[in-house]
Amino acid sequence: MEVRVQNLRKEFDRFPALHDVSLDIRSGELIALLGPSGSGKTTLLRLIAGLESPTDGLIYFGDEDASRKSVQERNIGFVFQHYALFRHMTVLDNVAFGLKVRHASRRPPKHEIRRRALELLDLVQLPGLEKRYPAQLSGGQRQRVALARAMAVEPNVLLLDEPFGALDAQVRKDLRKWLREIHDRTGHTTVFVTHDQDEAMELADRVVVMSQGAIEQVGTPDDVYDHPNSPFVFGFVGQSNCLDVKVLNGDIWFDGRALGIRADGEADGEASLYFRPHDIEIRNGDGSISGVVTTSRRVAGTRHVEVDIGQGHPPIELELPPAAAGSLAQGGIAFRPSRWKLFRSAKR
C-alpha cells in the first residue's frame, strides 16, 4: 500500500510539531524516520496511523484520502517500544487478538485464526511458545510476539515506534537483521521510527532525516551518509568534524593558511567545512592542520583519536588504522581532509 503525506501540519496547543511535511512512501518499502527527540518523527507516525488528526494537510492510502479515517478503517499494524502485550493472555491469544475482535462479518473462523497465529509464530521464530505468557519471555521474544500480532491483521501499513529501544545492544543488533529478513519475506509497507542512526542505516530502504518538525533530507542510506544536504544531516548521521574556514579565489583557508584543497566555483567568504573522521590524509608541512593527540582508544579494527588543534577550535575526532596511529610522533599529528563539504548556511 502506497502512503502519501501532503503538506501535513500539526499543532499542539498552538505549538507547531510538524511544518508542511510532504512524503511519498512506496508500496512494500521499509522507510525509517530518523531524528533526535522533538524532531516530529513520532508525531508523523501517529498521524499516519490515525492516532492524531492533522491540523492541516492530507494523508492518502493509495488513491484514497485517509486523513479523517480511524485506525481501524486504515487497517494499521502497530508495534510499540514497550511491547503492549496483554499480560493475562497467552502468546497465541496475543497474536490472534486483532483477528478475534474484528466485526463478525470480517472475522475468520476460529480454526483459521489459530492456523494463522501459529503460522506467524513460526515466521517470527517462536514455534512451541504459543502457551506461554509474556512474563515468561525475554524482551526480544516479546517484541517478536508484538510484531506477529501486528502482522496478523494483514495490515495495509506496518508502523514501528522505536521497537527496539527497551532492549540491550546485542539483542537490538540481532533483531535488526531479523526484522529486515521478515520484511523482505512479507513485503509490508513499513514505517520505522528511530533516533538510532545505525538502526536506520542498516534497516531502511530509504531514510527520512527530520529536525524541528520538518524533513531535512530523504534518500537511501548511502545517499544520506555520503551526500548530506545540510549541516544538520552531516552532523547527525555519522560522526563528523567542522572547521570554520574561508574561501579565497577557490582556495580553502584555515587559521590563516591555505589547506591545499580547492573549492572551485565557490564564492569568496566564510564557510563551514564538514568532514568525516576517516576522510583524512596524514601529511606534514604546508597544507596541513597540526595538533596534539589528547586521547586515543581502540575501537574494533580502528583507532579513534581526539586532536587538540589550538585555542578557540573544538577538538577534532579522527579515525585511523592502528598502524598509522601507532606511528604518531610524541603525540603530534598533521592532517588535512581528503573528502569534505562546504556549507554557508550555519555554524555549529
CSV table of N, CA and C in Angstrom, one decimal, residues 156-306:
chain,number,residue,atom,x,y,z
A,156,ASN,N,-2.5,-2.8,6.0
A,156,ASN,CA,-2.1,-2.0,4.8
A,156,ASN,C,-0.7,-1.4,5.1
A,157,VAL,N,-0.5,-1.0,6.3
A,157,VAL,CA,0.8,-0.4,6.6
A,157,VAL,C,1.2,-0.8,8.0
A,158,LEU,N,2.5,-1.2,8.2
A,158,LEU,CA,3.0,-1.6,9.4
A,158,LEU,C,3.9,-0.5,10.0
A,159,LEU,N,3.5,0.0,11.2
A,159,LEU,CA,4.2,1.1,11.9
A,159,LEU,C,4.9,0.7,13.1
A,160,LEU,N,6.2,1.0,13.2
A,160,LEU,CA,7.0,0.6,14.4
A,160,LEU,C,7.6,1.8,15.0
A,161,ASP,N,7.3,2.0,16.3
A,161,ASP,CA,7.7,3.2,17.0
A,161,ASP,C,8.8,2.8,18.0
A,162,GLU,N,10.1,3.1,17.7
A,162,GLU,CA,11.2,2.7,18.5
A,162,GLU,C,11.1,1.3,19.0
A,163,PRO,N,10.9,0.3,18.2
A,163,PRO,CA,10.6,-1.0,18.7
A,163,PRO,C,11.6,-1.7,19.5
A,164,PHE,N,12.9,-1.3,19.3
A,164,PHE,CA,14.0,-2.0,20.0
A,164,PHE,C,14.6,-1.1,21.1
A,165,GLY,N,13.9,0.0,21.4
A,165,GLY,CA,14.5,1.0,22.3
A,165,GLY,C,14.7,0.4,23.7
A,166,ALA,N,13.9,-0.6,24.1
A,166,ALA,CA,13.9,-1.1,25.5
A,166,ALA,C,14.9,-2.3,25.6
A,167,LEU,N,15.6,-2.6,24.6
A,167,LEU,CA,16.4,-3.9,24.5
A,167,LEU,C,17.8,-3.5,24.6
A,168,ASP,N,18.6,-4.5,25.1
A,168,ASP,CA,20.1,-4.2,25.1
A,168,ASP,C,20.7,-4.3,23.8
A,169,ALA,N,22.0,-3.8,23.7
A,169,ALA,CA,22.6,-3.5,22.4
A,169,ALA,C,22.7,-4.8,21.5
A,170,GLN,N,23.1,-5.9,22.1
A,170,GLN,CA,23.3,-7.1,21.3
A,170,GLN,C,21.9,-7.6,20.8
A,171,VAL,N,20.9,-7.6,21.6
A,171,VAL,CA,19.6,-8.0,21.2
A,171,VAL,C,19.0,-7.1,20.1
A,172,ARG,N,19.2,-5.8,20.2
A,172,ARG,CA,18.8,-4.9,19.2
A,172,ARG,C,19.5,-5.2,17.8
A,173,LYS,N,20.8,-5.5,17.9
A,173,LYS,CA,21.5,-5.8,16.7
A,173,LYS,C,21.0,-7.1,16.0
A,174,ASP,N,20.7,-8.1,16.8
A,174,ASP,CA,20.2,-9.3,16.3
A,174,ASP,C,18.8,-9.1,15.7
A,175,LEU,N,17.9,-8.3,16.4
A,175,LEU,CA,16.6,-8.1,15.9
A,175,LEU,C,16.5,-7.2,14.6
A,176,ARG,N,17.5,-6.3,14.5
A,176,ARG,CA,17.5,-5.5,13.3
A,176,ARG,C,17.6,-6.4,12.0
A,177,LYS,N,18.6,-7.3,12.1
A,177,LYS,CA,18.8,-8.2,11.0
A,177,LYS,C,17.6,-9.1,10.7
A,178,TRP,N,17.0,-9.6,11.8
A,178,TRP,CA,15.8,-10.4,11.7
A,178,TRP,C,14.6,-9.7,11.1
A,179,LEU,N,14.4,-8.4,11.6
A,179,LEU,CA,13.3,-7.6,11.1
A,179,LEU,C,13.5,-7.4,9.6
A,180,ARG,N,14.7,-7.1,9.1
A,180,ARG,CA,14.9,-6.9,7.7
A,180,ARG,C,14.5,-8.1,6.9
A,181,GLU,N,14.9,-9.3,7.4
A,181,GLU,CA,14.6,-10.6,6.7
A,181,GLU,C,13.1,-10.8,6.7
A,182,ILE,N,12.4,-10.5,7.8
A,182,ILE,CA,10.9,-10.6,7.9
A,182,ILE,C,10.3,-9.7,6.8
A,183,HIS,N,10.7,-8.5,6.8
A,183,HIS,CA,10.2,-7.5,5.8
A,183,HIS,C,10.3,-8.0,4.4
A,184,ASP,N,11.5,-8.5,4.1
A,184,ASP,CA,11.8,-9.0,2.7
A,184,ASP,C,10.9,-10.2,2.3
A,185,ARG,N,10.5,-11.0,3.3
A,185,ARG,CA,9.7,-12.1,3.1
A,185,ARG,C,8.2,-11.7,3.0
A,186,THR,N,7.7,-10.8,3.7
A,186,THR,CA,6.3,-10.4,3.8
A,186,THR,C,5.9,-9.3,2.9
A,187,GLY,N,6.8,-8.3,2.7
A,187,GLY,CA,6.6,-7.2,1.8
A,187,GLY,C,5.6,-6.1,2.3
A,188,HIS,N,5.4,-6.1,3.6
A,188,HIS,CA,4.6,-5.0,4.1
A,188,HIS,C,5.2,-3.6,3.9
A,189,THR,N,4.4,-2.6,3.6
A,189,THR,CA,4.8,-1.3,3.6
A,189,THR,C,5.0,-0.9,5.1
A,190,THR,N,6.3,-0.5,5.4
A,190,THR,CA,6.7,-0.4,6.8
A,190,THR,C,7.3,1.0,7.1
A,191,VAL,N,6.8,1.6,8.1
A,191,VAL,CA,7.4,2.9,8.6
A,191,VAL,C,8.0,2.7,10.0
A,192,PHE,N,9.3,3.0,10.1
A,192,PHE,CA,10.0,2.7,11.3
A,192,PHE,C,10.6,4.0,11.9
A,193,VAL,N,10.3,4.3,13.2
A,193,VAL,CA,10.8,5.4,13.9
A,193,VAL,C,11.9,5.1,14.7
A,194,THR,N,13.0,5.8,14.6
A,194,THR,CA,14.2,5.6,15.5
A,194,THR,C,15.0,6.9,15.6
A,195,HIS,N,15.7,7.0,16.7
A,195,HIS,CA,16.7,8.0,16.9
A,195,HIS,C,18.1,7.4,16.7
A,196,ASP,N,18.2,6.1,16.5
A,196,ASP,CA,19.5,5.4,16.3
A,196,ASP,C,19.9,5.3,14.9
A,197,GLN,N,20.9,6.0,14.5
A,197,GLN,CA,21.3,6.1,13.1
A,197,GLN,C,21.7,4.7,12.6
A,198,ASP,N,22.4,3.9,13.4
A,198,ASP,CA,22.8,2.6,13.0
A,198,ASP,C,21.6,1.7,12.6
A,199,GLU,N,20.5,1.8,13.4
A,199,GLU,CA,19.3,1.1,13.0
A,199,GLU,C,18.7,1.5,11.7
A,200,ALA,N,18.6,2.9,11.5
A,200,ALA,CA,18.1,3.4,10.3
A,200,ALA,C,18.9,3.0,9.1
A,201,MET,N,20.2,3.1,9.2
A,201,MET,CA,21.1,2.8,8.0
A,201,MET,C,21.1,1.4,7.7
A,202,GLU,N,21.0,0.5,8.7
A,202,GLU,CA,21.1,-0.9,8.4
A,202,GLU,C,19.7,-1.5,7.9
A,203,LEU,N,18.6,-0.9,8.4
A,203,LEU,CA,17.3,-1.5,8.1
A,203,LEU,C,16.6,-0.9,6.9
A,204,ALA,N,16.7,0.3,6.6
A,204,ALA,CA,15.8,1.0,5.8
A,204,ALA,C,16.2,1.0,4.3
A,205,ASP,N,15.2,1.0,3.4
A,205,ASP,CA,15.4,1.2,2.0
A,205,ASP,C,15.7,2.7,1.8
A,206,ARG,N,14.9,3.5,2.5
A,206,ARG,CA,15.2,5.0,2.5
A,206,ARG,C,15.1,5.5,3.9
A,207,VAL,N,15.9,6.6,4.1
A,207,VAL,CA,15.9,7.3,5.4
A,207,VAL,C,15.3,8.7,5.3
A,208,VAL,N,14.4,9.0,6.2
A,208,VAL,CA,13.9,10.4,6.3
A,208,VAL,C,14.5,11.0,7.5
A,209,VAL,N,15.4,12.0,7.3
A,209,VAL,CA,16.0,12.7,8.4
A,209,VAL,C,15.2,13.9,8.8
A,210,MET,N,14.7,14.0,10.0
A,210,MET,CA,13.9,15.0,10.5
A,210,MET,C,14.5,15.9,11.6
A,211,SER,N,14.2,17.2,11.6
A,211,SER,CA,14.6,18.1,12.6
A,211,SER,C,13.6,19.2,12.8
A,212,GLN,N,13.3,19.4,14.0
A,212,GLN,CA,12.4,20.6,14.4
A,212,GLN,C,11.1,20.6,13.6
A,213,GLY,N,10.5,19.4,13.4
A,213,GLY,CA,9.2,19.3,12.8
A,213,GLY,C,9.2,19.4,11.3
A,214,ALA,N,10.4,19.3,10.7
A,214,ALA,CA,10.5,19.3,9.2
A,214,ALA,C,11.4,18.2,8.7
A,215,ILE,N,11.3,17.9,7.4
A,215,ILE,CA,12.1,16.9,6.8
A,215,ILE,C,13.4,17.6,6.2
A,216,GLU,N,14.5,17.2,6.7
A,216,GLU,CA,15.8,17.7,6.2
A,216,GLU,C,16.2,17.1,4.9
A,217,GLN,N,16.1,15.7,4.8
A,217,GLN,CA,16.6,15.0,3.6
A,217,GLN,C,15.9,13.6,3.6
A,218,VAL,N,15.6,13.2,2.4
A,218,VAL,CA,15.1,11.8,2.1
A,218,VAL,C,16.0,11.2,1.1
A,219,GLY,N,16.5,10.0,1.4
A,219,GLY,CA,17.3,9.3,0.5
A,219,GLY,C,17.7,7.9,1.0
A,220,THR,N,18.4,7.1,0.1
A,220,THR,CA,18.9,5.8,0.6
A,220,THR,C,19.9,6.1,1.7
A,221,PRO,N,20.2,5.0,2.5
A,221,PRO,CA,21.3,5.2,3.5
A,221,PRO,C,22.6,5.7,2.9
A,222,ASP,N,23.0,5.2,1.7
A,222,ASP,CA,24.2,5.7,1.1
A,222,ASP,C,24.1,7.2,0.7
A,223,ASP,N,23.0,7.6,0.2
A,223,ASP,CA,22.8,9.0,-0.2
A,223,ASP,C,22.9,9.9,1.0
A,224,VAL,N,22.2,9.5,2.0
A,224,VAL,CA,22.1,10.4,3.2
A,224,VAL,C,23.5,10.5,3.9
A,225,TYR,N,24.2,9.4,3.9
A,225,TYR,CA,25.6,9.4,4.6
A,225,TYR,C,26.6,10.1,3.7
A,226,ASP,N,26.6,9.7,2.4
A,226,ASP,CA,27.7,10.2,1.5
A,226,ASP,C,27.4,11.6,1.0
A,227,HIS,N,26.1,12.0,0.9
A,227,HIS,CA,25.8,13.3,0.3
A,227,HIS,C,24.8,14.1,1.1
A,228,PRO,N,25.1,14.3,2.4
A,228,PRO,CA,24.2,15.1,3.2
A,228,PRO,C,24.0,16.5,2.7
A,229,ASN,N,22.7,17.0,2.7
A,229,ASN,CA,22.4,18.2,2.1
A,229,ASN,C,22.4,19.4,3.0
A,230,SER,N,22.7,19.2,4.3
A,230,SER,CA,22.6,20.3,5.3
A,230,SER,C,23.6,20.0,6.4
A,231,PRO,N,24.0,21.1,7.1
A,231,PRO,CA,24.9,20.8,8.3
A,231,PRO,C,24.3,19.9,9.3
A,232,PHE,N,23.0,20.0,9.5
A,232,PHE,CA,22.3,19.1,10.5
A,232,PHE,C,22.5,17.7,10.1
A,233,VAL,N,22.2,17.3,8.8
A,233,VAL,CA,22.3,15.9,8.4
A,233,VAL,C,23.7,15.5,8.5
A,234,PHE,N,24.7,16.3,8.1
A,234,PHE,CA,26.1,15.9,8.2
A,234,PHE,C,26.5,15.6,9.6
A,235,GLY,N,26.0,16.4,10.5
A,235,GLY,CA,26.3,16.3,11.9
A,235,GLY,C,25.6,15.2,12.6
A,236,PHE,N,24.4,14.9,12.2
A,236,PHE,CA,23.5,13.9,12.9
A,236,PHE,C,23.7,12.5,12.4
A,237,VAL,N,24.0,12.3,11.1
A,237,VAL,CA,24.1,11.0,10.5
A,237,VAL,C,25.6,10.7,10.4
A,238,GLY,N,26.1,9.8,11.3
A,238,GLY,CA,27.5,9.5,11.3
A,238,GLY,C,28.3,10.6,12.1
A,239,GLN,N,29.6,10.2,12.4
A,239,GLN,CA,30.4,11.2,13.1
A,239,GLN,C,30.9,12.2,12.1
A,240,SER,N,31.2,13.4,12.6
A,240,SER,CA,31.7,14.5,11.7
A,240,SER,C,32.5,15.5,12.5
A,241,ASN,N,33.3,16.2,11.8
A,241,ASN,CA,34.0,17.4,12.3
A,241,ASN,C,33.7,18.6,11.5
A,242,CYS,N,33.8,19.8,12.1
A,242,CYS,CA,33.5,21.0,11.4
A,242,CYS,C,34.6,22.1,11.7
A,243,LEU,N,35.1,22.7,10.7
A,243,LEU,CA,36.1,23.8,10.8
A,243,LEU,C,35.5,25.0,10.2
A,244,ASP,N,35.7,26.2,10.9
A,244,ASP,CA,35.3,27.5,10.3
A,244,ASP,C,36.5,27.9,9.4
A,245,VAL,N,36.2,28.0,8.1
A,245,VAL,CA,37.2,28.3,7.1
A,245,VAL,C,36.8,29.5,6.3
A,246,LYS,N,37.7,29.9,5.4
A,246,LYS,CA,37.4,31.0,4.4
A,246,LYS,C,37.8,30.5,3.0
A,247,VAL,N,37.0,30.9,2.1
A,247,VAL,CA,37.2,30.6,0.7
A,247,VAL,C,37.8,31.9,0.0
A,248,LEU,N,38.9,31.8,-0.6
A,248,LEU,CA,39.6,32.9,-1.3
A,248,LEU,C,40.1,32.4,-2.6
A,249,ASN,N,39.5,33.0,-3.7
A,249,ASN,CA,40.0,32.6,-5.1
A,249,ASN,C,40.0,31.1,-5.3
A,250,GLY,N,39.0,30.4,-4.7
A,250,GLY,CA,38.9,28.9,-4.9
A,250,GLY,C,39.7,28.1,-3.9
A,251,ASP,N,40.6,28.7,-3.1
A,251,ASP,CA,41.3,28.0,-2.1
A,251,ASP,C,40.6,28.1,-0.8
A,252,ILE,N,40.8,27.0,0.0
A,252,ILE,CA,40.2,26.9,1.3
A,252,ILE,C,41.3,27.2,2.3
A,253,TRP,N,41.0,28.2,3.2
A,253,TRP,CA,42.0,28.7,4.2
A,253,TRP,C,41.5,28.4,5.6
A,254,PHE,N,42.4,27.9,6.4
A,254,PHE,CA,42.0,27.7,7.8
A,254,PHE,C,43.1,28.3,8.7
A,255,ASP,N,42.7,29.1,9.7
A,255,ASP,CA,43.6,29.6,10.6
A,255,ASP,C,44.8,30.4,10.0
A,256,GLY,N,44.5,31.1,8.9
A,256,GLY,CA,45.5,31.9,8.2
A,256,GLY,C,46.4,31.2,7.2
A,257,ARG,N,46.1,30.0,6.9
A,257,ARG,CA,46.9,29.3,5.9
A,257,ARG,C,46.0,28.5,5.0
A,258,ALA,N,46.5,28.4,3.7
A,258,ALA,CA,45.8,27.6,2.7
A,258,ALA,C,46.0,26.1,3.0
A,259,LEU,N,44.9,25.3,2.9
A,259,LEU,CA,45.0,23.9,3.1
A,259,LEU,C,45.4,23.1,1.9
A,260,GLY,N,45.5,23.7,0.8
A,260,GLY,CA,45.9,23.0,-0.4
A,260,GLY,C,44.8,22.2,-1.0
A,261,ILE,N,43.5,22.5,-0.7
A,261,ILE,CA,42.3,21.9,-1.3
A,261,ILE,C,41.5,23.0,-1.9
A,262,ARG,N,40.9,22.7,-3.0
A,262,ARG,CA,40.2,23.7,-3.9
A,262,ARG,C,38.7,23.6,-3.7
A,263,ALA,N,38.1,24.7,-3.8
A,263,ALA,CA,36.6,24.8,-3.8
A,263,ALA,C,36.2,25.6,-5.1
A,264,ASP,N,36.5,25.1,-6.2
A,264,ASP,CA,36.3,25.8,-7.5
A,264,ASP,C,34.8,26.1,-7.6
A,265,GLY,N,34.5,27.3,-8.0
A,265,GLY,CA,33.1,27.7,-8.2
A,265,GLY,C,32.5,28.3,-7.0
A,266,GLU,N,33.1,28.1,-5.8
A,266,GLU,CA,32.6,28.7,-4.6
A,266,GLU,C,32.9,30.2,-4.5
A,267,ALA,N,31.9,31.0,-4.1
A,267,ALA,CA,32.1,32.4,-3.9
A,267,ALA,C,33.1,32.6,-2.7
A,268,ASP,N,33.8,33.7,-2.7
A,268,ASP,CA,34.7,34.0,-1.6
A,268,ASP,C,33.9,34.3,-0.3
A,269,GLY,N,34.5,34.0,0.8
A,269,GLY,CA,33.8,34.3,2.1
A,269,GLY,C,33.9,33.2,3.1
A,270,GLU,N,33.3,33.4,4.2
A,270,GLU,CA,33.4,32.4,5.3
A,270,GLU,C,32.5,31.2,5.0
A,271,ALA,N,32.9,30.1,5.5
A,271,ALA,CA,32.1,28.9,5.3
A,271,ALA,C,32.4,27.9,6.5
A,272,SER,N,31.6,26.8,6.5
A,272,SER,CA,31.9,25.7,7.5
A,272,SER,C,32.2,24.5,6.6
A,273,LEU,N,33.4,23.9,7.0
A,273,LEU,CA,33.9,22.8,6.2
A,273,LEU,C,33.6,21.5,7.1
A,274,TYR,N,32.8,20.6,6.6
A,274,TYR,CA,32.5,19.4,7.3
A,274,TYR,C,33.2,18.2,6.7
A,275,PHE,N,33.7,17.3,7.6
A,275,PHE,CA,34.4,16.1,7.1
A,275,PHE,C,34.2,15.0,8.1
A,276,ARG,N,34.3,13.7,7.6
A,276,ARG,CA,34.2,12.5,8.5
A,276,ARG,C,35.5,12.2,9.1
A,277,PRO,N,35.5,11.6,10.3
A,277,PRO,CA,36.8,11.3,11.0
A,277,PRO,C,37.7,10.4,10.1
A,278,HIS,N,37.2,9.6,9.3
A,278,HIS,CA,38.1,8.7,8.5
A,278,HIS,C,38.4,9.3,7.1
A,279,ASP,N,37.8,10.4,6.7
A,279,ASP,CA,38.1,11.1,5.4
A,279,ASP,C,39.2,12.1,5.6
A,280,ILE,N,40.4,11.6,5.9
A,280,ILE,CA,41.6,12.5,6.1
A,280,ILE,C,42.8,11.8,5.6
A,281,GLU,N,43.8,12.6,5.3
A,281,GLU,CA,45.1,12.1,5.0
A,281,GLU,C,46.2,12.6,5.9
A,282,ILE,N,47.0,11.8,6.4
A,282,ILE,CA,48.1,12.2,7.3
A,282,ILE,C,49.2,12.8,6.4
A,283,ARG,N,49.6,14.0,6.8
A,283,ARG,CA,50.7,14.7,6.0
A,283,ARG,C,51.3,15.8,6.9
A,284,ASN,N,52.5,16.1,6.5
A,284,ASN,CA,53.3,17.2,7.2
A,284,ASN,C,53.6,18.3,6.3
A,285,GLY,N,54.0,19.4,6.8
A,285,GLY,CA,54.4,20.6,6.0
A,285,GLY,C,53.2,21.5,5.7
A,286,ASP,N,53.3,22.2,4.6
A,286,ASP,CA,52.3,23.1,4.2
A,286,ASP,C,51.0,22.4,3.8
A,287,GLY,N,49.9,23.1,3.9
A,287,GLY,CA,48.6,22.5,3.6
A,287,GLY,C,48.2,21.4,4.5
A,288,SER,N,48.5,21.6,5.8
A,288,SER,CA,48.0,20.6,6.8
A,288,SER,C,47.5,21.3,8.1
A,289,ILE,N,46.8,20.6,8.9
A,289,ILE,CA,46.3,21.0,10.2
A,289,ILE,C,47.1,20.3,11.2
A,290,SER,N,47.8,21.0,12.1
A,290,SER,CA,48.6,20.3,13.1
A,290,SER,C,47.9,20.4,14.5
A,291,GLY,N,48.1,19.3,15.2
A,291,GLY,CA,47.5,19.3,16.6
A,291,GLY,C,48.2,18.2,17.4
A,292,VAL,N,47.7,18.1,18.7
A,292,VAL,CA,48.3,17.2,19.7
A,292,VAL,C,47.2,16.2,20.0
A,293,VAL,N,47.5,14.9,20.0
A,293,VAL,CA,46.6,13.9,20.3
A,293,VAL,C,46.4,13.9,21.8
A,294,THR,N,45.2,14.1,22.2
A,294,THR,CA,44.9,14.1,23.7
A,294,THR,C,44.3,12.8,24.2
A,295,THR,N,43.6,12.1,23.4
A,295,THR,CA,43.1,10.8,23.7
A,295,THR,C,43.2,9.8,22.6
A,296,SER,N,43.4,8.6,22.8
A,296,SER,CA,43.5,7.5,21.8
A,296,SER,C,42.9,6.3,22.3
A,297,ARG,N,42.0,5.7,21.6
A,297,ARG,CA,41.3,4.4,22.0
A,297,ARG,C,41.1,3.5,20.8
A,298,ARG,N,41.2,2.2,21.1
A,298,ARG,CA,41.0,1.2,20.1
A,298,ARG,C,39.5,0.9,20.0
A,299,VAL,N,38.9,1.0,18.8
A,299,VAL,CA,37.5,0.6,18.6
A,299,VAL,C,37.5,-0.4,17.4
A,300,ALA,N,37.3,-1.7,17.8
A,300,ALA,CA,37.4,-2.8,16.8
A,300,ALA,C,38.6,-2.7,16.0
A,301,GLY,N,38.5,-2.5,14.6
A,301,GLY,CA,39.7,-2.5,13.8
A,301,GLY,C,40.3,-1.2,13.5
A,302,THR,N,39.9,-0.2,14.2
A,302,THR,CA,40.4,1.2,14.0
A,302,THR,C,40.8,1.8,15.4
A,303,ARG,N,41.6,2.9,15.3
A,303,ARG,CA,41.9,3.7,16.5
A,303,ARG,C,41.3,5.0,16.3
A,304,HIS,N,40.5,5.4,17.4
A,304,HIS,CA,39.9,6.8,17.4
A,304,HIS,C,40.8,7.7,18.2
A,305,VAL,N,41.2,8.8,17.7
A,305,VAL,CA,42.0,9.8,18.4
A,305,VAL,C,41.3,11.1,18.4
A,306,GLU,N,41.5,11.8,19.5
A,306,GLU,CA,41.0,13.2,19.6
A,306,GLU,C,42.2,14.1,19.6
